[in-house]
XYZ file of C-alpha atoms in Angstrom:
705
model
C 21.448 101.943 103.417
C 25.100 102.644 102.540
C 27.045 99.891 100.049
C 30.253 98.782 101.067
C 32.825 99.001 98.469
C 36.271 98.340 99.379
C 38.944 99.487 97.622
C 42.427 97.741 96.994
C 45.106 99.932 97.625
C 46.539 98.389 94.326
C 44.537 100.343 92.304
C 43.605 103.602 94.566
C 43.374 106.682 92.763
C 45.736 109.449 92.882
C 45.124 112.334 95.180
C 44.073 114.564 92.484
C 41.183 112.238 91.554
C 40.068 111.354 95.035
C 37.551 113.871 94.959
C 36.239 112.787 91.321
C 36.033 109.282 93.238
C 33.830 109.732 96.167
C 31.670 111.645 94.014
C 31.211 108.517 92.376
C 30.496 106.845 95.661
C 28.278 109.566 96.807
C 24.765 108.068 95.641
C 25.403 104.940 97.733
C 26.602 106.825 101.153
C 24.365 108.217 103.705
C 26.031 111.931 104.985
C 27.255 110.892 108.205
C 29.088 107.922 106.303
C 30.104 110.107 103.811
C 32.496 112.374 106.485
C 33.726 109.253 107.637
C 34.797 107.826 104.552
C 36.354 110.991 103.345
C 38.231 111.464 106.521
C 39.015 107.504 106.234
C 39.930 107.708 102.623
C 42.324 111.324 103.086
C 44.413 109.451 106.197
C 44.645 106.314 104.075
C 45.674 108.861 101.319
C 48.400 110.266 103.320
C 49.780 106.893 104.573
C 49.798 105.157 100.388
C 51.616 109.054 99.201
C 54.175 108.258 101.981
C 54.191 104.373 101.009
C 54.756 105.710 97.199
C 57.519 107.953 97.774
C 59.248 105.290 100.273
C 58.983 102.756 97.392
C 60.331 105.164 94.370
C 63.229 105.954 96.804
C 64.193 102.271 97.461
C 63.406 102.145 94.044
C 66.285 105.036 92.995
C 69.141 104.347 95.062
C 68.851 100.243 93.849
C 69.310 101.577 90.249
C 72.134 103.816 91.514
C 73.922 102.312 93.735
C 73.486 98.485 92.837
C 72.144 98.912 89.290
C 69.134 96.563 89.919
C 66.079 97.888 87.761
C 62.697 97.817 89.098
C 59.347 97.443 86.976
C 56.052 98.437 87.015
C 54.245 95.290 85.750
C 53.401 92.433 87.786
C 56.334 89.119 87.509
C 57.447 86.766 90.024
C 60.472 87.948 91.092
C 60.328 90.863 93.684
C 62.848 92.905 95.643
C 62.931 94.164 99.573
C 64.419 96.677 100.147
C 65.353 96.951 103.770
C 65.099 93.360 104.346
C 68.255 92.104 103.769
C 71.135 90.526 106.026
C 72.716 94.085 105.678
C 70.411 95.640 107.937
C 69.904 92.391 110.578
C 66.909 90.760 108.569
C 67.918 86.987 108.880
C 66.716 84.382 106.228
C 64.557 82.611 108.584
C 62.833 85.421 109.793
C 62.085 86.659 106.337
C 61.780 83.527 104.614
C 58.435 82.936 107.459
C 57.124 86.414 105.873
C 56.859 85.386 102.425
C 55.938 82.003 102.433
C 52.701 83.426 103.949
C 51.907 84.966 100.786
C 52.423 81.685 98.838
C 54.958 78.758 96.878
C 58.587 80.302 97.724
C 60.047 79.101 94.750
C 63.927 81.097 96.081
C 64.805 83.409 98.496
C 68.544 85.528 97.705
C 69.722 87.572 100.274
C 73.286 88.952 99.212
C 76.021 89.369 101.446
C 76.237 92.687 103.283
C 73.460 94.036 101.179
C 69.914 95.850 102.623
C 68.170 94.124 100.061
C 66.861 90.015 98.939
C 64.977 88.823 96.211
C 62.421 86.574 96.298
C 60.654 84.397 93.528
C 57.700 83.112 93.898
C 55.584 80.185 91.723
C 53.447 82.488 90.061
C 52.604 86.115 89.443
C 49.152 86.177 91.734
C 51.607 84.800 94.748
C 54.193 87.866 93.827
C 51.409 90.259 93.628
C 50.082 89.164 96.489
C 53.331 89.599 98.904
C 53.705 92.943 97.158
C 50.303 93.877 98.242
C 50.737 92.726 102.016
C 54.410 93.267 102.602
C 54.443 96.741 101.013
C 55.611 99.433 104.209
C 55.104 96.276 106.409
C 57.195 96.987 109.784
C 58.759 93.906 111.276
C 60.435 93.879 115.077
C 64.312 91.957 113.978
C 64.863 89.037 115.646
C 67.437 88.956 118.397
C 67.090 92.885 118.611
C 64.079 95.706 119.244
C 64.725 97.216 116.408
C 62.319 97.792 113.860
C 62.877 98.146 109.736
C 60.165 98.883 106.986
C 59.905 96.833 104.044
C 59.624 97.996 100.667
C 58.710 95.790 97.596
C 58.838 96.174 94.213
C 58.202 94.381 91.283
C 62.016 93.105 88.717
C 62.944 90.761 86.040
C 64.190 87.839 86.215
C 67.027 88.155 88.870
C 70.641 87.133 87.555
C 73.526 86.628 89.803
C 76.640 85.473 88.919
C 77.362 80.842 89.570
C 79.673 81.041 92.686
C 83.188 80.082 92.881
C 83.836 77.586 96.194
C 86.732 79.810 98.196
C 89.692 77.969 98.980
C 91.697 78.539 102.112
C 94.341 80.421 101.986
C 97.533 78.409 101.551
C 99.192 76.758 104.687
C 95.815 77.807 106.556
C 94.393 74.269 108.780
C 91.101 74.143 110.371
C 90.898 70.642 113.446
C 87.904 70.472 114.291
C 86.721 69.793 118.057
C 90.142 69.518 119.189
C 88.911 69.463 123.285
C 86.086 68.359 124.885
C 83.332 70.640 126.163
C 84.472 69.688 129.839
C 87.892 70.710 128.601
C 86.897 73.485 127.469
C 84.922 74.280 130.819
C 87.947 73.877 132.480
C 90.497 76.511 130.456
C 87.625 79.110 130.098
C 87.495 78.759 134.584
C 90.919 79.071 134.555
C 91.641 82.356 133.537
C 90.954 84.848 136.198
C 90.684 88.563 134.270
C 90.733 90.253 137.795
C 93.729 88.867 138.906
C 95.805 91.140 140.254
C 99.277 91.417 138.208
C 102.358 92.253 139.442
C 103.767 92.557 135.744
C 103.092 95.623 134.292
C 100.721 95.472 131.145
C 100.341 91.421 131.257
C 96.482 92.309 131.508
C 94.997 94.651 130.008
C 91.539 96.249 129.037
C 91.671 96.981 125.369
C 88.910 99.155 123.196
C 88.302 95.973 121.379
C 88.518 93.432 123.810
C 90.150 91.333 127.067
C 93.460 90.383 126.507
C 95.817 88.654 128.586
C 99.613 87.594 128.181
C 101.861 84.353 129.423
C 105.490 83.663 128.755
C 106.156 86.776 127.186
C 104.390 90.235 127.143
C 103.076 91.099 123.497
C 103.849 94.733 122.977
C 101.054 96.956 121.815
C 103.079 100.002 121.255
C 105.812 98.048 118.569
C 104.177 94.815 118.008
C 106.475 92.857 119.658
C 107.813 91.459 122.279
C 110.952 91.914 123.956
C 112.753 88.752 124.186
C 114.945 89.099 127.246
C 112.240 89.835 129.687
C 110.234 86.410 130.418
C 107.188 86.775 132.589
C 106.998 84.585 135.256
C 105.624 81.178 135.770
C 105.719 80.332 132.141
C 102.933 78.836 130.257
C 99.858 78.028 132.538
C 100.148 74.169 133.052
C 96.192 73.207 132.035
C 97.883 74.117 128.058
C 100.131 71.398 128.539
C 97.666 68.659 127.103
C 96.834 70.180 124.537
C 100.091 71.108 123.293
C 101.184 67.834 123.926
C 98.025 66.653 121.122
C 99.608 69.035 119.113
C 102.944 68.171 118.602
C 101.853 64.601 118.619
C 99.069 65.227 115.846
C 101.945 67.291 113.538
C 99.678 70.353 113.633
C 103.038 72.001 115.521
C 106.836 71.414 115.443
C 108.102 73.226 118.294
C 106.604 73.768 121.677
C 105.226 77.261 122.285
C 106.373 79.523 124.669
C 104.433 82.622 124.497
C 100.598 82.463 124.799
C 97.827 85.268 124.089
C 94.223 84.907 125.670
C 91.840 87.464 124.122
C 88.124 87.331 124.501
C 85.517 89.152 122.220
C 82.325 89.965 123.711
C 79.541 90.321 121.118
C 80.030 93.534 118.753
C 84.161 93.478 119.463
C 86.565 92.780 116.804
C 90.502 92.953 116.055
C 91.773 94.808 113.273
C 93.537 93.174 110.064
C 96.857 92.236 110.860
C 100.050 89.916 110.652
C 102.085 88.401 113.337
C 105.004 90.401 113.771
C 107.607 88.409 111.268
C 110.373 89.255 113.706
C 109.438 88.219 116.811
C 107.437 84.765 116.116
C 108.458 81.621 114.191
C 106.261 80.110 111.460
C 103.556 78.073 113.557
C 100.761 79.566 115.229
C 97.597 77.958 116.559
C 94.828 79.253 118.262
C 92.148 77.518 119.987
C 88.455 78.660 119.987
C 86.166 78.491 123.004
C 82.869 79.548 124.029
C 81.438 80.184 121.032
C 82.307 80.263 117.302
C 83.024 83.170 114.666
C 84.374 84.214 111.571
C 87.344 85.489 111.153
C 88.676 87.697 107.570
C 91.666 86.371 105.409
C 92.756 88.749 102.769
C 95.521 88.914 100.168
C 98.004 91.848 99.443
C 96.109 91.302 95.937
C 92.677 91.582 97.270
C 91.118 88.560 97.826
C 89.480 87.978 100.706
C 88.346 85.077 102.569
C 85.660 84.096 105.599
C 86.604 81.592 107.661
C 84.215 79.963 110.561
C 85.797 78.805 113.698
C 83.632 76.528 115.223
C 83.498 76.573 118.862
C 86.782 74.326 120.531
C 88.236 74.131 117.264
C 92.151 75.079 116.123
C 92.829 77.269 113.841
C 96.917 76.394 112.512
C 98.620 79.533 110.702
C 101.862 78.138 108.681
C 103.896 79.584 105.476
C 101.842 82.371 103.338
C 98.457 82.424 105.408
C 101.015 83.351 108.480
C 103.659 85.485 106.482
C 101.372 87.130 103.963
C 97.668 86.928 104.410
C 96.079 89.716 107.508
C 93.544 88.290 109.605
C 90.931 90.115 111.523
C 87.708 90.184 112.927
C 85.269 92.367 112.075
C 83.709 94.007 115.024
C 79.889 93.138 115.034
C 77.258 91.521 116.814
C 75.937 88.851 113.955
C 78.323 86.918 111.549
C 76.891 85.631 107.812
C 76.742 82.290 107.539
C 75.636 79.527 105.700
C 71.907 78.358 106.489
C 71.523 75.163 105.754
C 74.220 74.178 108.269
C 75.964 71.722 105.712
C 79.105 73.177 106.242
C 80.225 74.031 109.674
C 84.303 75.261 109.114
C 86.295 76.182 106.638
C 85.685 79.689 104.108
C 81.851 80.771 104.375
C 80.718 80.740 100.278
C 78.915 83.772 99.875
C 75.433 81.567 98.019
C 73.342 84.122 98.060
C 70.622 81.261 98.083
C 72.416 79.856 101.448
C 73.189 82.798 103.676
C 71.712 84.114 107.077
C 72.852 85.745 110.164
C 74.228 83.934 112.995
C 73.824 85.847 116.682
C 78.159 86.380 118.105
C 78.839 84.917 121.654
C 81.252 85.407 124.011
C 84.526 83.969 122.397
C 87.779 83.251 124.204
C 90.722 82.379 121.952
C 94.043 81.088 123.084
C 96.947 81.561 120.666
C 100.305 79.924 120.917
C 103.422 81.125 119.286
C 107.408 80.443 119.787
C 109.651 83.652 120.090
C 111.921 84.102 117.658
C 115.269 84.316 118.149
C 117.101 84.734 115.211
C 115.804 86.933 111.775
C 112.861 85.946 109.698
C 114.400 84.829 106.382
C 110.871 84.029 104.664
C 110.251 84.582 101.404
C 107.931 87.290 101.162
C 110.391 90.501 102.139
C 107.610 93.036 101.166
C 105.214 92.448 104.172
C 109.219 91.370 106.763
C 110.277 93.597 109.258
C 113.622 91.707 109.919
C 113.906 91.374 105.302
C 113.416 94.953 105.220
C 115.307 96.401 108.364
C 118.687 94.260 106.228
C 117.894 95.900 102.815
C 118.077 99.135 104.927
C 121.550 98.522 106.199
C 121.966 97.791 102.130
C 121.096 101.027 101.038
C 122.712 103.362 102.897
C 120.854 106.301 100.822
C 117.114 105.081 102.090
C 115.738 104.927 105.923
C 119.278 105.574 107.778
C 118.941 108.235 110.099
C 117.087 111.454 109.766
C 119.176 113.403 107.980
C 119.926 110.722 105.307
C 115.579 110.483 105.291
C 115.712 114.534 104.922
C 117.946 114.223 102.107
C 116.777 111.605 100.424
C 112.687 113.322 100.994
C 114.482 116.525 99.438
C 115.881 114.993 95.873
C 112.091 112.935 95.308
C 109.767 115.082 96.486
C 110.607 118.928 96.744
C 113.236 118.964 93.856
C 110.733 117.224 91.901
C 107.631 119.194 92.709
C 109.180 122.593 92.070
C 110.164 121.221 88.541
C 106.901 119.512 87.486
C 104.693 122.470 89.496
C 102.700 123.872 86.239
C 102.213 120.099 85.397
C 100.881 119.036 87.873
C 99.022 122.019 88.400
C 97.353 121.258 85.583
C 96.460 117.456 86.295
C 94.291 118.964 89.397
C 90.939 119.894 88.414
C 88.177 117.904 89.918
C 87.981 117.811 93.998
C 87.167 114.645 95.500
C 83.471 114.060 96.713
C 84.269 112.723 100.343
C 86.961 115.641 101.264
C 84.056 118.435 99.849
C 81.904 116.655 101.945
C 84.604 116.669 104.878
C 84.886 120.543 104.518
C 81.058 121.311 103.920
C 79.776 119.860 107.097
C 82.161 122.302 109.037
C 80.692 125.401 110.913
C 80.073 128.281 109.364
C 83.298 130.755 109.897
C 85.903 127.257 111.132
C 89.407 128.361 110.688
C 90.743 125.640 108.280
C 94.593 124.734 107.339
C 95.184 122.631 104.159
C 98.931 121.179 104.689
C 100.932 120.182 101.519
C 97.718 122.401 99.332
C 99.656 121.900 96.221
C 97.727 124.279 93.665
C 95.329 125.020 95.915
C 92.477 122.974 94.652
C 90.792 122.684 98.193
C 90.901 126.247 99.585
C 87.963 127.704 97.705
C 85.534 124.707 98.332
C 83.292 126.231 101.034
C 83.784 129.940 101.241
C 81.856 129.950 104.282
C 85.180 128.865 105.638
C 88.763 130.849 106.481
C 90.928 128.509 105.062
C 94.469 129.007 104.571
C 97.429 126.432 102.490
C 100.780 125.529 103.522
C 103.213 123.364 100.487
C 106.798 122.992 100.833
C 106.823 123.649 96.936
C 107.355 127.815 96.146
C 106.158 127.004 92.462
C 103.033 125.045 93.526
C 102.838 128.323 96.826
C 102.728 130.650 93.789
C 100.032 128.975 91.776
C 97.548 129.537 94.965
C 98.659 133.026 94.595
C 97.857 132.819 91.064
C 94.048 132.416 92.316
C 93.635 134.513 94.780
C 93.878 131.980 97.962
C 96.153 132.766 101.373
C 99.084 130.175 100.846
C 102.228 130.182 102.447
C 106.000 127.836 102.010
C 106.638 125.358 105.083
C 107.592 122.181 105.884
C 104.723 119.924 107.214
C 106.740 118.795 109.955
C 107.323 122.405 111.601
C 104.077 124.625 110.179
C 104.522 128.123 111.562
C 101.074 128.242 113.233
C 99.909 128.574 116.808
C 99.376 125.514 118.866
C 95.166 125.000 119.268
C 94.233 127.256 116.754
C 92.239 125.818 113.622
C 89.066 124.077 114.065
C 89.997 121.480 111.323
C 92.956 120.523 108.804
C 93.157 118.474 105.845
C 96.445 116.209 104.836
C 95.337 115.337 101.126
C 97.844 112.696 99.526
C 101.566 114.602 101.528
C 102.168 111.867 104.847
C 103.117 109.274 102.557
C 105.904 111.400 100.699
C 107.733 110.768 104.100
C 110.240 108.444 103.865
C 110.383 106.967 107.477
C 107.865 105.703 110.002
C 109.027 108.231 112.962
C 108.680 111.182 110.402
C 105.038 110.131 109.009
C 103.906 110.027 112.623
C 105.380 113.467 113.255
C 103.564 114.508 110.535
C 100.283 113.919 111.849
C 101.249 114.640 115.341
C 102.114 118.229 114.052
C 98.546 118.128 112.457
C 97.108 117.413 115.892
C 98.957 120.242 117.517
C 97.729 123.005 115.132
C 93.902 121.668 116.115
C 92.107 122.546 118.685
C 90.713 120.297 121.551
C 87.067 118.857 119.397
C 89.028 120.333 116.404
C 89.016 117.500 113.199
C 91.749 116.488 111.048
C 91.054 114.134 107.681
C 93.761 112.912 106.436
C 94.706 110.730 103.058
C 97.367 108.633 101.706
C 97.868 106.309 99.299
C 96.931 102.296 99.535
C 98.957 99.595 98.225
C 96.245 97.866 97.965
C 95.147 99.357 94.238
C 92.146 96.663 94.171
C 90.144 96.175 97.221
C 86.855 94.580 98.002
C 86.901 93.395 94.310
C 86.939 96.636 92.782
C 90.242 98.112 91.056
C 90.896 101.381 91.975
C 90.651 104.314 89.371
C 94.569 104.268 89.369
C 94.282 100.585 87.768
C 91.498 101.080 85.625
C 93.294 104.035 83.651
C 95.708 101.581 82.881
C 96.307 102.802 79.091
C 98.665 100.860 76.450
C 101.560 102.743 74.573
C 100.533 103.509 71.016
C 104.107 104.856 70.364
C 102.657 108.976 71.176
C 101.611 110.723 74.226
C 98.647 109.626 75.873
C 96.592 112.578 77.896
C 94.429 111.587 80.878
C 91.619 113.476 81.453
C 91.251 113.426 85.532
C 88.001 115.946 85.007
C 86.088 112.154 84.839
C 83.342 111.431 87.049
C 84.156 111.348 90.643
C 87.741 112.762 89.694
C 89.595 110.128 92.766
C 92.957 110.333 91.201
C 95.248 110.781 94.059
C 97.709 113.130 93.414
C 100.069 110.773 92.644
C 97.711 109.026 90.507
C 98.275 110.856 86.871
C 101.134 109.246 85.350
C 100.096 108.675 81.795
C 100.568 104.281 81.534
C 102.850 101.899 80.516
C 105.197 103.416 77.863
C 106.489 106.424 80.846
C 108.068 102.994 82.613
C 109.300 102.543 79.506
C 110.904 105.908 79.400
C 111.920 105.249 83.243
C 114.103 102.476 82.024
C 115.883 104.228 79.816
C 116.500 107.379 81.469
C 118.164 105.073 84.113
C 120.607 103.314 81.675
C 120.933 106.912 80.302
C 122.102 108.630 83.869
C 125.850 109.133 82.567
C 124.640 111.827 80.369
C 121.369 112.743 81.943
C 122.939 113.081 85.750
C 120.858 114.201 88.617
C 117.748 112.507 89.504
C 117.964 109.538 86.771
C 121.207 109.041 88.721
C 119.374 109.217 92.291
C 117.192 106.682 91.431
C 120.416 104.122 91.242
C 121.503 105.240 94.098
C 118.290 105.059 96.418
C 118.066 101.071 95.138
C 114.827 101.728 95.788
C 112.733 99.995 93.418
C 110.945 102.477 90.580
C 107.089 101.734 89.790
C 105.362 100.257 86.648
C 102.706 102.871 86.615
C 99.215 101.620 86.538
C 99.944 98.422 87.987
C 99.426 97.064 91.648
C 102.514 97.573 94.286
C 104.799 94.917 95.256
C 106.705 97.287 97.633
C 105.909 99.605 99.969
C 108.815 102.399 99.599
C 109.000 103.080 95.427
C 109.432 105.723 93.158
C 106.901 106.370 91.049
C 107.782 107.701 87.253
C 106.085 111.410 87.176
C 106.676 111.927 82.651
C 107.091 115.390 82.359
C 104.373 116.702 79.657
C 106.159 118.050 76.953
C 106.890 121.810 76.008
C 105.859 123.019 79.757
C 108.760 123.731 82.156
C 108.750 124.059 86.199
C 107.481 128.040 85.526
C 104.781 127.125 82.927
C 106.390 128.090 79.683
C 104.933 126.414 76.712
C 108.083 125.500 74.296
C 107.042 125.187 70.926
C 106.315 120.764 69.750
C 109.147 119.053 67.997
C 108.473 115.788 65.951
C 111.767 113.857 67.353
C 112.169 110.339 66.909
C 110.583 108.170 69.593
C 113.377 106.960 72.120
C 115.650 109.873 70.575
C 117.917 111.690 73.297
C 116.920 114.927 72.568
C 113.015 113.682 73.048
C 113.971 112.411 76.423
C 115.044 115.906 77.078
C 111.887 117.350 75.507
C 109.575 114.872 78.376
C 112.168 114.380 80.729
C 111.526 111.407 83.428
C 111.325 112.794 87.324
C 111.143 109.979 90.442
C 109.209 110.738 93.618
C 109.125 108.648 96.222
C 106.439 106.979 98.442
C 105.628 104.913 100.995
C 102.620 103.291 99.913
C 100.173 102.420 103.008
C 99.199 98.745 103.816
C 95.315 98.075 105.651
C 95.297 99.445 108.756
C 99.036 100.925 109.042
C 97.694 104.910 108.545
C 95.149 103.693 111.686
C 97.722 101.865 113.692
C 99.943 105.179 113.917
C 97.169 107.218 114.456
C 96.403 105.343 117.706
C 99.646 105.949 119.310
C 98.537 109.550 119.973
C 97.055 109.956 123.724
C 95.947 113.250 122.263
C 93.402 112.372 119.802
C 90.711 110.210 118.724
C 89.629 107.898 115.702
C 86.106 109.240 114.666
C 86.485 107.371 111.205
C 88.614 105.045 108.874
C 87.656 104.279 105.193
C 89.129 103.035 101.735
C 88.031 105.938 99.022
C 89.524 104.740 95.544
C 92.983 103.583 96.244
C 93.694 105.450 99.308
C 93.495 104.599 103.244
C 91.742 107.857 104.920
C 90.649 108.767 108.495
C 89.433 111.319 110.469
C 90.732 112.124 113.279
C 89.383 114.061 116.800
C 91.676 115.649 119.273
C 90.092 115.125 122.734
């Protein structure tokens, strides 16, 4: 009679020792039992080998992307890969699983991460969880999706202390402003199927259903036609609500425009600021039907997630209305507090008290007062009224096609001709996500690089037929020296047949055009070149040089001046310096100031800086204006033809040194979040496949329909 031997998976020998291990059991087993055991061990060995591979992969991924180091010895703490809020596992479900293995002292679930940490009261309980949960497949609650958990031991889990987040200045939340009965009546009053007489009064947008009253909000220009009110005014059912808001002091003026939005789970609205010139200071929004989390973001990168409970009123005034963007991320679940201790206000990222909350259908009533005079707020950098006023005062900037073209000629085209060789010498490392885009294109694809510079992307994929073009003759000559095919042309008028390219790339080019019309024309020219189904990748410099609490490479490379020129190594890991991100630190801004003061002697570019009335950006700092001049400190000893001149020992700040190492200024329009995507959406012939942020740049992938 055979002996039953139980083998714990924790010490099952590796495959190479499996035969030796079977021989050890041989005296105890009959022939039939031996055959059965061998087959069972073989199956178990295959599954355990697969599990081990998955564990190792999870371990390496955590180390590479998150800096979390797993250990091979038993501890009280475990990291559960695939068991996080980021891939749909809520706290209640995971807590129920881990508590089956012992006393749980802590369960930490970082927001938007696909892993969690669990700490047990003893190493024995942690070992039990390790054996039980490793490779366990679970079905997500409220979903038919399955995920497989992979568990590893970790040492003590260190997490930063949570700092309570305050609401943006001027933002206020009022809970339970209406009763459930009033809520139901307001929802029933909306007729989504009504055939409106006024064109565009009711639309089915990609992200939500929307209906306007009082005045129609036009999404083509983000404004209202103040001379064309809609018949009927605001619905009578809103009168009581508005009277309450006036009486309680939430608003000072009765609104005359209402937008009703309906959001199904998974729908949202991109981050935006309500147009300054369109509406007055006070904007209020009532949430009906369901609660939701709205994201607010400051231009410096700070973000605050705000819970909007059902039947609550959101009041935006001052800074929160004029400066912070607000939007709703399109998703089916929100990350909220698990304990329910905070029903309204900011959602603090407390990893010990976060879970997922399934969204319901939310309907918002947003009330505004149409503005009848220009906005004179204290936030001119994001105010369309004051930007327009500044344009009137600066005739050399944004004042007609001719003026725009002249500005670009002085501050883009002429500059690149002068700095071409130095510029090319700083352009070695291709940016990884652009390389990935090119390498995923089918073999034999025809690809145009519009604004190719020194051609660093023209030779990335030898299986593609790539051509380049650039406005700079000297940069095109450098491409020719590298045996690349490139020619001189303007990005607004590329001499290539319609629909002749499988793909196009435009890297750090469109931000050099000085009007919104010319920037849109550049995108339109890219789409003209594409065949139906063809793709274009666009990169532009971002105003947000700090995003998701991470500084861009541009800011990280800020260096203190030490009285001598500092070289920047553009071949560092990732190599993610934008074409505009090479300037050599704070001393160059000082040089810029000196050149400006010395404009009578220097003339040319420095004089034009003053006439343009554009701010000169301080290198390696955050942007405070979207339209700026960025200094380029030409490396001493290199002229535009690349001829080397022997370096001289000249006194710092001397006129001779300035002549030897001149400063040039290039015009940039840095893009705010959502601006590039919004411009692309105005073109009917394209579909946005992907939009993302990449080391200080906003990026989109377009497909021609």
